[in-house]
Structures are given as C-alpha cells and as structure tokens.
Coordinates of C-alpha atoms in Angstrom, one line a residue:
Chain A
A172 CA -52.4 50.6 -37.4
Q173 CA -50.6 49.0 -40.1
S174 CA -50.0 45.2 -40.3
V175 CA -48.0 43.0 -42.5
S176 CA -48.6 39.3 -43.1
Q177 CA -45.9 36.9 -44.6
H178 CA -47.9 33.7 -45.2
N179 CA -44.9 31.4 -45.4
H180 CA -42.9 31.1 -42.4
H181 CA -40.7 28.5 -43.8
V182 CA -39.9 27.4 -47.2
I183 CA -37.6 24.7 -48.6
L184 CA -36.8 24.6 -52.2
S185 CA -34.4 22.9 -54.3
E186 CA -31.7 24.9 -56.4
A187 CA -33.1 26.3 -59.8
A188 CA -36.7 26.1 -58.4
S189 CA -38.8 29.3 -58.8
L190 CA -39.6 31.2 -55.7
E191 CA -42.6 33.4 -54.7
L192 CA -42.9 34.9 -51.0
G193 CA -46.2 36.3 -50.4
C194 CA -46.7 39.7 -48.5
N195 CA -49.8 41.5 -47.7
Y196 CA -50.5 44.8 -45.7
S197 CA -53.4 46.3 -44.0
Y198 CA -52.8 50.0 -44.8
G199 CA -55.4 51.5 -47.2
G200 CA -53.5 54.7 -48.0
T201 CA -50.4 55.5 -49.9
V202 CA -47.5 53.1 -49.0
N203 CA -44.0 52.4 -49.4
L204 CA -43.1 48.7 -49.7
F205 CA -39.7 47.1 -48.9
W206 CA -38.1 43.7 -48.9
Y207 CA -35.2 43.1 -46.8
V208 CA -33.1 40.1 -46.6
Q209 CA -30.8 38.8 -43.7
Y210 CA -28.3 36.1 -44.7
P211 CA -26.9 34.0 -41.9
G212 CA -24.6 35.9 -39.7
Q213 CA -25.2 39.3 -41.6
H214 CA -27.4 42.3 -40.8
L215 CA -30.5 43.2 -42.8
Q216 CA -29.9 44.6 -46.4
L217 CA -32.5 46.0 -48.8
L218 CA -33.4 43.9 -51.5
L219 CA -35.9 46.1 -53.3
K220 CA -38.4 48.8 -52.8
Y221 CA -41.5 50.3 -54.3
F222 CA -42.9 53.7 -53.8
S223 CA -44.2 55.0 -57.1
G224 CA -44.4 54.2 -61.1
D225 CA -44.0 50.7 -62.6
P226 CA -45.7 48.3 -59.9
L227 CA -43.0 45.5 -61.1
V228 CA -39.8 46.3 -59.3
K229 CA -36.3 44.7 -59.7
G230 CA -34.0 44.5 -57.0
I231 CA -30.3 43.0 -56.3
K232 CA -29.5 39.3 -57.2
G233 CA -32.1 38.7 -59.7
F234 CA -35.1 39.2 -57.4
E235 CA -38.3 41.1 -58.3
A236 CA -41.5 42.1 -56.6
E237 CA -44.9 43.3 -57.9
F238 CA -47.1 45.7 -56.2
I239 CA -50.8 44.9 -56.8
K240 CA -52.7 47.7 -54.9
S241 CA -56.1 46.1 -55.2
K242 CA -54.9 42.8 -53.4
F243 CA -52.7 45.0 -51.0
S244 CA -49.9 42.6 -51.9
F245 CA -46.1 43.0 -52.7
N246 CA -44.9 39.4 -53.5
L247 CA -41.3 38.8 -53.9
R248 CA -40.1 36.4 -57.0
K249 CA -37.1 34.9 -58.4
P250 CA -37.3 32.7 -61.4
S251 CA -34.3 30.4 -60.3
V252 CA -32.9 30.3 -56.7
Q253 CA -29.6 29.5 -55.8
W254 CA -28.1 27.8 -52.6
S255 CA -26.7 31.2 -51.7
D256 CA -30.4 32.6 -51.4
T257 CA -30.8 30.8 -48.2
A258 CA -31.7 33.4 -45.7
E259 CA -34.5 35.4 -43.7
Y260 CA -36.6 37.7 -45.9
F261 CA -38.8 40.2 -44.5
C262 CA -41.5 42.4 -46.0
A263 CA -41.9 45.8 -44.6
V264 CA -44.3 48.8 -45.1
R265 CA -44.2 52.5 -44.4
E266 CA -46.7 55.1 -44.9
G267 CA -46.0 57.4 -47.9
S268 CA -47.7 60.5 -46.8
G269 CA -44.5 62.2 -45.7
G270 CA -42.8 62.8 -42.5
G271 CA -42.6 58.9 -42.0
A272 CA -42.2 59.3 -38.4
D273 CA -43.6 55.8 -37.7
G274 CA -40.7 54.0 -39.1
L275 CA -41.2 50.6 -41.0
T276 CA -43.8 48.0 -40.1
F277 CA -42.3 44.4 -40.7
G278 CA -43.7 41.1 -41.2
K279 CA -42.5 38.1 -39.3
G280 CA -40.2 37.0 -41.9
T281 CA -40.0 33.9 -44.1
H282 CA -37.1 31.6 -43.4
L283 CA -35.9 30.2 -46.9
I284 CA -33.8 27.3 -47.1
I285 CA -32.2 26.2 -50.4
Q286 CA -31.1 22.6 -50.8
P287 CA -28.0 21.8 -53.2
Chain B
E541 CA -20.7 46.6 -44.9
T542 CA -20.0 49.0 -42.0
G543 CA -22.2 51.8 -42.6
V544 CA -24.1 51.2 -39.3
T545 CA -22.1 49.7 -36.5
Q546 CA -23.4 48.5 -33.1
T547 CA -21.7 47.7 -29.7
P548 CA -21.7 45.7 -28.0
R549 CA -22.6 42.7 -30.2
H550 CA -23.7 40.4 -27.2
L551 CA -24.8 41.6 -23.7
V552 CA -25.9 39.8 -20.6
M553 CA -27.1 41.7 -17.6
G554 CA -29.0 41.1 -14.5
M555 CA -32.3 42.8 -14.0
T556 CA -30.9 45.3 -11.5
N557 CA -27.9 46.5 -13.7
K558 CA -27.6 49.6 -16.1
K559 CA -26.2 49.2 -19.3
S560 CA -26.1 51.1 -22.6
L561 CA -26.2 50.1 -26.1
K562 CA -24.4 52.2 -28.7
C563 CA -24.9 52.7 -32.3
E564 CA -23.0 54.8 -35.1
Q565 CA -23.8 55.6 -38.5
H566 CA -21.0 56.6 -41.2
L567 CA -23.4 57.5 -44.0
G568 CA -24.2 61.1 -43.3
H569 CA -27.7 60.4 -42.7
N570 CA -30.1 62.6 -40.3
A571 CA -32.7 60.0 -39.0
M572 CA -31.9 57.1 -36.7
Y573 CA -34.0 54.2 -35.2
W574 CA -34.1 51.6 -32.7
Y575 CA -36.0 48.4 -33.3
K576 CA -36.6 45.4 -31.1
Q577 CA -36.6 41.9 -32.7
S578 CA -38.1 39.1 -30.3
A579 CA -38.2 35.5 -31.0
K580 CA -41.3 34.7 -33.1
K581 CA -42.4 38.2 -33.4
P582 CA -42.0 40.9 -36.2
L583 CA -39.3 43.7 -35.6
E584 CA -41.1 46.4 -33.6
L585 CA -40.0 50.0 -33.8
M586 CA -39.2 51.5 -30.6
F587 CA -37.8 55.0 -31.1
V588 CA -37.2 57.5 -34.1
Y589 CA -34.9 60.4 -34.0
S590 CA -34.7 63.2 -36.8
L591 CA -31.8 65.7 -36.7
E592 CA -31.2 64.6 -33.1
E593 CA -34.9 65.2 -31.8
R594 CA -37.1 62.3 -30.9
V595 CA -40.0 62.1 -33.2
E596 CA -41.5 58.8 -32.2
N597 CA -41.7 56.9 -29.0
N598 CA -43.7 54.0 -29.7
S599 CA -45.1 53.3 -26.4
V600 CA -41.9 52.0 -25.1
P601 CA -41.4 51.3 -21.3
S602 CA -39.5 53.9 -19.3
R603 CA -36.7 51.3 -18.6
F604 CA -35.6 52.0 -22.3
S605 CA -34.2 55.5 -22.2
P606 CA -32.8 56.6 -25.9
E607 CA -30.2 59.4 -26.4
C608 CA -29.0 60.9 -29.6
P609 CA -26.3 63.5 -29.0
N610 CA -25.6 64.0 -32.6
S611 CA -26.8 62.7 -36.0
S612 CA -24.0 60.2 -36.0
H613 CA -24.6 58.5 -32.7
L614 CA -27.5 56.9 -31.1
F615 CA -27.7 55.2 -27.6
L616 CA -30.2 53.0 -25.8
H617 CA -29.8 53.2 -22.0
L618 CA -31.2 50.2 -20.2
H619 CA -32.0 49.9 -16.4
T620 CA -34.2 47.5 -14.4
L621 CA -34.8 45.3 -17.3
Q622 CA -37.1 42.1 -17.3
P623 CA -36.1 38.7 -18.8
E624 CA -38.9 39.5 -21.4
D625 CA -36.8 42.2 -22.6
S626 CA -34.2 39.7 -23.8
A627 CA -34.0 40.2 -27.7
L628 CA -32.0 41.5 -30.6
Y629 CA -32.0 45.2 -30.7
L630 CA -31.2 46.8 -34.0
C631 CA -30.2 50.3 -34.9
A632 CA -31.0 51.8 -38.4
S633 CA -30.5 55.2 -40.0
S634 CA -31.9 56.9 -43.2
Q635 CA -31.2 60.0 -45.1
S636 CA -34.4 61.6 -43.5
T637 CA -37.8 60.3 -42.2
R638 CA -39.5 60.5 -45.5
G639 CA -41.4 57.4 -46.2
T640 CA -39.4 56.5 -49.5
D641 CA -36.0 56.6 -47.7
T642 CA -34.1 53.3 -47.3
Q643 CA -33.2 52.3 -43.9
Y644 CA -29.8 50.9 -43.3
F645 CA -29.4 48.4 -40.5
G646 CA -26.7 47.6 -38.1
P647 CA -25.9 44.0 -37.1
G648 CA -27.7 44.3 -33.8
T649 CA -27.0 43.9 -30.0
R650 CA -28.2 40.4 -28.8
L651 CA -29.3 41.2 -25.1
T652 CA -30.0 38.5 -22.7
V653 CA -31.5 39.7 -19.3
L654 CA -31.1 37.0 -16.3

C-alpha cells in the first residue's frame, strides 16, 4: 500500500521568509502527485499537481513543487510567504496506472503559521 | 466556491441513531468519493463511485453504507456508530477515476457520536 510522509507537522515562519515543506511517498510505480491547501474555515483546494513532463510544477499563489523521482519526493516551495498563507497543507499521491479506483493517499498535513 | 456541497455541516448523534450525510456536486463529474478525517490521522478513503457504481470499498465497517442514486448525489448512511467514528467526513468529486484527475472537495460534515 502507498504511504505519504510529511515531515513537518507544524511550521512557524515570519512574513517574507522562504518556505519548503517536505513530502515523500512510498509507491515505486507511476504516480500522480498533488498538494492541497485548507485555509482556516475553508474546504480543501488544489494548489498544484504533477503527473508528467517538467518535474518543476507551478501552482496558484506563487507556490511550486519539484518532483524528484530518485528521492520519492515532491516538496512544496514558496520563495516569500505572506500572512495569508497560514493554512494546513496536504501532500497526496495517486497511482498513475489508470482506473485510479484507489483514490488519493494523503499525508498527515503540515500546519503552517505565518507571523506578521 | 460551491462546486461540492455537503449537508449537514455539523451532526451530533447517539450510538443507536440512524442518520445520513448528503453530498451534491455541481461540476458535471462522473466520480464521487467519501473520505474520513480523524484527529491526528491522514485523510482516509472510504468509498469510490464511478458512474453511480461503487468501485472501491476500502474495508469500511458495515455501519457505514453509501448510496449514489445519480452522478450528482452521494449519501453516507450511518447506523449504530461508535464514538471512535467521530470525525470530519469529506466528499469529493472528479471528472473520472483517472489518476490524473483533480478531486474537488466539499466543506465536510463534522460528526460527533455520543
């Protein structure tokens, strides 16, 4: 079975600091990778996803993530965070073999707090 | 965003009650999902429906019974639940069950079992 590890459960940064949230997965085959964000009081929203092509993908609100196949990683980055980035961030994986009847496998999430 | 709606948003029930959670998607999608989010645990997939047929039952206890009458609606019928079933139940939909399709989530139903 797949598993997803997010190493940082709580991160506190000051505004304008750079952000990197780690995500590693266990599945050895073709994967589709996602980062979701949940702002306070809101539902889960897609930040970005990777399924093929350029391993550096750009998402909304200045976020990007890099897929490194050899490291089974899909880390999320942002060069300069804002107070409005305070949220819970979830990494998720889905097998890319087609059918996809197994849904998404999520990490436990990282709670990011940005201090003004 | 109101692409996926869930009702009720909060539910408190006793262990002997029967209740249902409702999900509706307005995105024209063909696949729908139920996930469970418990405290300090990752979101767990419960059920997957594609074109109103269940394609995945992720070893969920029978006290949870899903129903998908059409591609826009998904229900989760609850009966004789346990306190450990208290959690946030999330519904999601996607265009299909292809691995590349984005899943769109509803706001969730916060369930408390007394």
